[in-house]
CSV table of C-alpha atoms in Angstrom, one decimal:
chain,number,residue,atom,x,y,z
L,1,MET,CA,38.1,54.0,27.9
L,2,LEU,CA,40.3,53.6,30.7
L,3,GLU,CA,43.3,55.8,30.8
L,4,THR,CA,46.0,53.3,30.0
L,5,THR,CA,43.9,52.1,26.9
L,6,GLU,CA,43.8,55.7,25.9
L,7,ARG,CA,47.5,56.1,26.1
L,8,LYS,CA,47.9,52.9,24.2
L,9,TYR,CA,45.4,54.1,21.4
L,10,ALA,CA,47.4,57.5,21.2
L,11,ARG,CA,50.5,55.4,20.7
L,12,LEU,CA,48.9,53.2,17.9
L,13,GLU,CA,48.2,56.6,16.1
L,14,ALA,CA,51.6,57.8,16.6
L,15,ILE,CA,53.2,54.4,15.1
L,16,LEU,CA,51.0,54.6,12.1
L,17,ARG,CA,51.6,58.1,11.5
L,18,GLU,CA,55.3,57.9,11.9
L,19,MET,CA,55.1,54.8,9.1
L,20,GLY,CA,54.1,57.6,6.7
L,21,THR,CA,52.4,55.1,4.2
L,22,VAL,CA,51.0,51.6,5.0
L,23,LEU,CA,49.4,48.6,3.5
L,24,VAL,CA,47.0,47.0,5.8
L,25,ALA,CA,46.6,43.1,5.5
L,26,PHE,CA,42.7,43.4,6.0
L,27,SER,CA,40.8,40.3,7.0
L,28,ALA,CA,37.7,41.9,8.5
L,29,GLY,CA,38.6,40.6,11.7
L,30,VAL,CA,38.4,42.7,15.0
L,31,ASP,CA,42.2,43.4,15.0
L,32,SER,CA,42.7,44.3,11.5
L,33,THR,CA,39.5,46.3,11.3
L,34,LEU,CA,40.9,48.6,14.0
L,35,VAL,CA,44.2,48.7,12.2
L,36,LEU,CA,42.7,49.9,9.2
L,37,LYS,CA,40.3,52.3,10.8
L,38,VAL,CA,43.1,54.1,12.5
L,39,ALA,CA,45.5,53.8,9.9
L,40,HIS,CA,43.0,55.7,7.6
L,41,ASP,CA,42.2,58.2,10.3
L,42,VAL,CA,45.8,59.5,10.4
L,43,LEU,CA,47.1,58.8,7.0
L,44,GLY,CA,44.0,59.0,4.6
L,45,ASP,CA,44.7,57.9,1.4
L,46,ARG,CA,48.5,57.1,2.3
L,47,ALA,CA,46.7,54.0,4.0
L,48,LEU,CA,45.6,50.9,1.8
L,49,GLY,CA,43.9,47.9,2.9
L,50,VAL,CA,44.4,44.7,0.9
L,51,THR,CA,42.2,41.6,1.6
L,52,GLY,CA,43.5,38.4,0.1
L,53,ASP,CA,40.7,36.2,-1.6
L,54,SER,CA,40.9,32.4,-1.8
L,55,ALA,CA,38.9,29.3,-1.3
L,56,SER,CA,39.8,29.4,2.5
L,57,LEU,CA,37.9,32.7,3.2
L,58,ALA,CA,34.2,32.3,4.1
L,59,PRO,CA,32.1,34.1,1.8
L,60,GLU,CA,30.3,36.3,4.5
L,61,GLU,CA,34.0,37.4,5.4
L,62,PHE,CA,34.7,38.6,2.0
L,63,GLN,CA,31.5,40.8,1.9
L,64,GLU,CA,31.9,42.0,5.3
L,65,ALA,CA,35.5,43.1,4.5
L,66,ARG,CA,33.8,45.4,1.7
L,67,ASP,CA,31.2,46.4,3.8
L,68,LEU,CA,33.6,47.5,6.3
L,69,VAL,CA,36.1,49.5,3.8
L,70,ALA,CA,33.3,51.4,2.6
L,71,ARG,CA,31.9,52.2,6.2
L,72,ILE,CA,35.5,53.4,7.2
L,73,GLY,CA,36.1,55.2,3.7
L,74,ALA,CA,39.6,53.6,3.0
L,75,ARG,CA,41.1,52.7,-0.1
L,76,HIS,CA,40.9,48.9,-0.6
L,77,LEU,CA,42.2,46.0,-3.2
L,78,VAL,CA,41.2,42.6,-3.3
L,79,LEU,CA,43.9,40.2,-4.3
L,80,ARG,CA,43.7,36.7,-5.1
L,81,THR,CA,46.0,34.4,-3.2
L,82,GLU,CA,46.9,30.6,-4.3
L,83,GLU,CA,47.9,29.0,-1.4
L,84,LEU,CA,46.3,25.7,-2.2
L,85,ASN,CA,48.3,25.5,-5.0
L,86,ASP,CA,51.3,25.1,-2.6
L,87,PRO,CA,51.7,21.3,-1.7
L,88,ASN,CA,53.1,22.4,1.7
L,89,TYR,CA,49.9,24.2,2.7
L,90,ALA,CA,47.6,21.4,1.1
L,91,ALA,CA,49.2,18.8,3.1
L,92,ASN,CA,47.9,20.6,6.2
L,93,PRO,CA,50.9,20.3,8.5
L,94,THR,CA,51.0,21.9,12.1
L,95,ASN,CA,52.4,25.0,10.4
L,96,ARG,CA,50.1,25.3,7.4
L,97,CYS,CA,49.5,29.0,8.4
L,98,TYR,CA,53.2,29.7,7.5
L,99,PHE,CA,52.6,28.6,4.0
L,100,CYS,CA,49.4,30.6,3.6
L,101,LYS,CA,50.7,33.9,5.0
L,102,SER,CA,54.3,33.5,3.0
L,103,GLU,CA,52.0,33.4,0.0
L,104,LEU,CA,49.9,36.4,1.3
L,105,TYR,CA,52.7,38.4,2.3
L,106,THR,CA,54.8,37.7,-0.8
L,107,LYS,CA,52.0,39.1,-2.6
L,108,LEU,CA,51.4,42.1,-0.5
L,109,ARG,CA,55.1,43.0,-0.8
L,110,ARG,CA,54.8,43.3,-4.7
L,111,VAL,CA,51.7,45.6,-4.2
L,112,ALA,CA,53.6,47.7,-1.6
L,113,ASP,CA,56.8,47.9,-3.7
L,114,ASP,CA,54.8,48.9,-6.7
L,115,GLY,CA,52.8,51.4,-5.0
L,116,GLY,CA,55.6,53.0,-3.2
L,117,ILE,CA,54.2,52.1,0.3
L,118,ALA,CA,56.8,51.9,2.9
L,119,TRP,CA,55.2,49.4,5.5
L,120,ILE,CA,53.1,46.4,5.4
L,121,VAL,CA,51.2,45.9,8.7
L,122,ASP,CA,48.9,43.0,10.3
L,123,GLY,CA,46.6,42.9,12.9
L,124,SER,CA,48.4,40.7,15.4
L,125,ASN,CA,47.8,42.0,19.0
L,126,ALA,CA,49.6,41.8,22.3
L,127,ASP,CA,47.9,38.6,23.5
L,128,ASP,CA,49.2,36.9,20.2
L,129,VAL,CA,52.9,36.8,21.4
L,130,GLY,CA,54.0,33.3,22.6
L,131,ASP,CA,50.8,31.7,21.1
L,132,TRP,CA,51.3,29.0,18.6
L,133,ARG,CA,51.1,31.2,15.5
L,134,PRO,CA,53.3,30.1,12.5
L,135,GLY,CA,51.9,32.8,10.3
L,136,MET,CA,53.5,35.3,12.4
L,137,GLN,CA,57.0,33.8,11.6
L,138,ALA,CA,56.2,34.6,7.8
L,139,ALA,CA,55.2,37.9,8.6
L,140,ARG,CA,58.5,38.7,10.5
L,141,GLU,CA,60.8,37.2,7.7
L,142,ARG,CA,59.1,39.5,5.3
L,143,GLY,CA,59.3,42.5,7.4
L,144,VAL,CA,55.8,43.0,8.1
L,145,ARG,CA,55.0,45.2,11.3
L,146,SER,CA,52.2,44.7,14.0
L,147,PRO,CA,51.4,48.3,15.4
L,148,LEU,CA,48.9,46.7,17.9
L,149,GLN,CA,51.7,44.7,19.4
L,150,GLU,CA,54.1,47.6,19.3
L,151,ALA,CA,51.6,49.8,21.1
L,152,GLY,CA,51.0,47.0,23.8
L,153,LEU,CA,47.2,46.7,22.7
L,154,THR,CA,45.7,43.5,24.0
L,155,LYS,CA,42.5,41.8,22.3
L,156,ALA,CA,40.3,43.2,25.3
L,157,GLU,CA,41.5,46.6,24.5
L,158,VAL,CA,41.3,46.3,20.8
L,159,ARG,CA,37.5,45.4,21.4
L,160,GLU,CA,37.2,48.4,23.9
L,161,ILE,CA,38.7,51.1,21.4
L,162,SER,CA,36.4,49.3,18.5
L,163,ALA,CA,33.2,49.9,20.6
L,164,HIS,CA,34.5,53.5,21.5
L,165,LEU,CA,34.9,54.2,17.5
L,166,GLY,CA,31.8,52.8,16.8
L,167,LEU,CA,33.0,49.8,14.7
L,168,PRO,CA,30.7,46.8,14.3
L,169,THR,CA,33.4,44.4,15.0
L,170,ALA,CA,34.0,45.2,18.4
L,171,ASP,CA,32.2,41.9,19.7
L,172,LYS,CA,32.7,40.0,16.5
L,173,PRO,CA,33.6,36.4,17.3
L,174,ALA,CA,37.0,35.1,16.1
L,175,ALA,CA,36.9,34.0,12.5
L,176,ALA,CA,39.9,31.8,11.4
L,177,CYS,CA,40.0,30.7,7.7
L,178,LEU,CA,38.0,27.7,6.9
L,179,SER,CA,41.1,25.6,6.6
L,180,SER,CA,41.5,25.7,10.4
L,181,ARG,CA,38.3,23.2,10.4
L,182,ILE,CA,40.3,20.3,8.9
L,183,PRO,CA,42.5,18.3,11.4
L,184,TYR,CA,46.4,18.5,11.0
L,185,GLY,CA,47.4,15.7,8.5
L,186,MET,CA,44.2,15.7,6.5
L,187,GLU,CA,44.6,17.3,3.2
L,188,VAL,CA,43.1,20.6,2.3
L,189,THR,CA,41.0,20.7,-0.6
L,190,VAL,CA,38.7,23.2,-2.3
L,191,ALA,CA,35.7,20.7,-2.0
L,192,LYS,CA,36.3,20.5,1.8
L,193,LEU,CA,36.5,24.2,2.1
L,194,ARG,CA,33.3,24.7,0.0
L,195,GLN,CA,31.3,22.0,2.1
L,196,ILE,CA,32.5,23.8,5.4
L,197,GLY,CA,31.7,26.9,4.2
L,198,ALA,CA,28.1,26.1,2.9
L,199,ALA,CA,27.4,24.4,6.3
L,200,GLU,CA,28.7,27.4,8.1
L,201,SER,CA,26.7,29.9,6.2
L,202,ALA,CA,23.4,27.7,6.6
L,203,LEU,CA,23.9,27.6,10.4
L,204,ARG,CA,24.5,31.5,10.4
L,205,ARG,CA,21.2,31.9,8.5
L,206,LEU,CA,19.6,30.1,11.6
L,207,GLY,CA,21.1,32.8,13.7
L,208,TYR,CA,24.0,31.0,15.3
L,209,ARG,CA,27.4,33.0,15.9
L,210,GLY,CA,30.8,31.8,17.5
L,211,PHE,CA,30.7,28.2,16.3
L,212,ARG,CA,32.8,25.7,14.0
L,213,VAL,CA,32.0,23.1,11.4
L,214,ARG,CA,35.2,20.9,11.9
L,215,HIS,CA,35.6,18.5,8.9
L,216,HIS,CA,36.2,14.6,9.5
L,217,GLY,CA,35.5,13.1,6.2
L,218,ASP,CA,32.0,12.0,6.1
L,219,VAL,CA,31.4,13.5,9.7
L,220,ALA,CA,30.9,17.1,10.6
L,221,ARG,CA,31.8,17.5,14.0
L,222,LEU,CA,30.1,20.8,15.4
L,223,GLU,CA,31.2,23.0,18.1
L,224,PHE,CA,28.5,25.3,19.6
L,225,ARG,CA,28.8,27.8,22.5
L,226,GLU,CA,27.8,26.2,25.5
L,227,ASP,CA,24.9,28.5,26.1
L,228,ASP,CA,23.6,27.4,22.4
L,229,LEU,CA,23.8,23.7,23.1
L,230,ASP,CA,20.2,23.2,24.5
L,231,GLY,CA,18.7,25.3,21.9
L,232,VAL,CA,20.9,23.2,19.2
L,233,LEU,CA,19.2,20.1,20.3
L,234,ALA,CA,15.9,21.7,20.3
L,235,ARG,CA,16.4,22.5,16.7
L,236,ARG,CA,18.1,19.2,15.8
L,237,ALA,CA,16.1,18.8,12.5
L,238,GLU,CA,17.0,22.2,11.2
L,239,VAL,CA,20.6,21.6,12.2
L,240,LEU,CA,20.9,18.4,10.6
L,241,ALA,CA,19.3,19.7,7.4
L,242,ALA,CA,21.6,22.7,7.4
L,243,VAL,CA,24.9,20.5,7.7
L,244,LYS,CA,23.5,17.6,5.7
L,245,ASP,CA,22.7,19.7,2.8
L,246,ALA,CA,26.2,20.9,2.7
L,247,GLY,CA,27.4,17.2,1.9
L,248,PHE,CA,28.2,15.7,5.2
L,249,LYS,CA,26.6,12.1,5.8
L,250,TYR,CA,26.9,12.5,9.7
L,251,VAL,CA,26.5,15.2,12.1
L,252,ALA,CA,28.1,15.0,15.4
L,253,LEU,CA,27.7,17.6,18.2
L,254,ASP,CA,30.8,18.2,20.2
L,255,LEU,CA,29.7,18.4,23.9
L,256,GLN,CA,32.5,20.2,25.1
L,257,GLY,CA,31.3,23.0,23.1
L,258,TYR,CA,33.0,25.7,20.8
L,259,ARG,CA,36.8,26.6,21.8
L,260,MET,CA,39.2,28.3,19.6
L,261,GLY,CA,42.0,26.0,18.5
L,262,SER,CA,40.4,22.9,19.6
L,263,LEU,CA,42.2,21.1,16.7
L,264,ASN,CA,45.3,22.1,18.4
L,265,GLU,CA,44.5,20.0,21.5
L,266,VAL,CA,46.4,16.9,19.6
L,267,LEU,CA,49.4,19.1,19.6
L,268,ARG,CA,49.4,19.9,23.5
L,269,GLU,CA,48.6,16.3,23.9
L,270,ALA,CA,51.7,15.3,22.2
L,271,VAL,CA,53.9,17.4,24.0
L,272,LYS,CA,52.7,16.1,27.2
L,273,SER,CA,53.6,12.6,26.2
């Protein structure tokens, strides 16, 4: 690792050690996996990973969370969250994530208080500052800390440290919740989330990574990495079958390719106008 990254890593260890006891909001993503790994390294059983399970969590992500915790050796708790029961969340406003994280962190606070755990921590990193992340507001309102941010660690540095520690998430693509595939203003339902989850699971079985199935009613808009586009067209019949079997009537390939937060493009256009 670079010397600057090593210093930040040492700072991360010191921050977590000073906390004494922590509950890690663990999603099995690159960031929260590193936080849980380091927290377990410095605090042992005084660190607890908690994963929120709901219809918006892809089945593969839930299983990967279990596998990662077993690999790390940390304590782990699965907590059922009910964000879809909140009409504010189901209406899918632009700050949908605020209501999701409010539900999650409210329940995590009860777990922490019941277990005598001093701090709840998340996986937000230094690159997340200034980005459109309503969930961070919910975290701050509930006293959640972000040790990666406090240590000044960027996403690239998180991946570098993860690789150094041998974590399998070091090169894992971003994996936002399934609700992020539904355009703002279109209701989030369990049926839609199951459709998306089934389609994406089928495409993963075909070997694809780093893609999205965007839900537009009867239409599935597929975003693949640019270097996968030619291969997707060559395997058109398999891709069509995989997505249609999930319940979509029409399948469209987005020629712009996969880009994180593509549904936020309408927000950026609104600001320009």
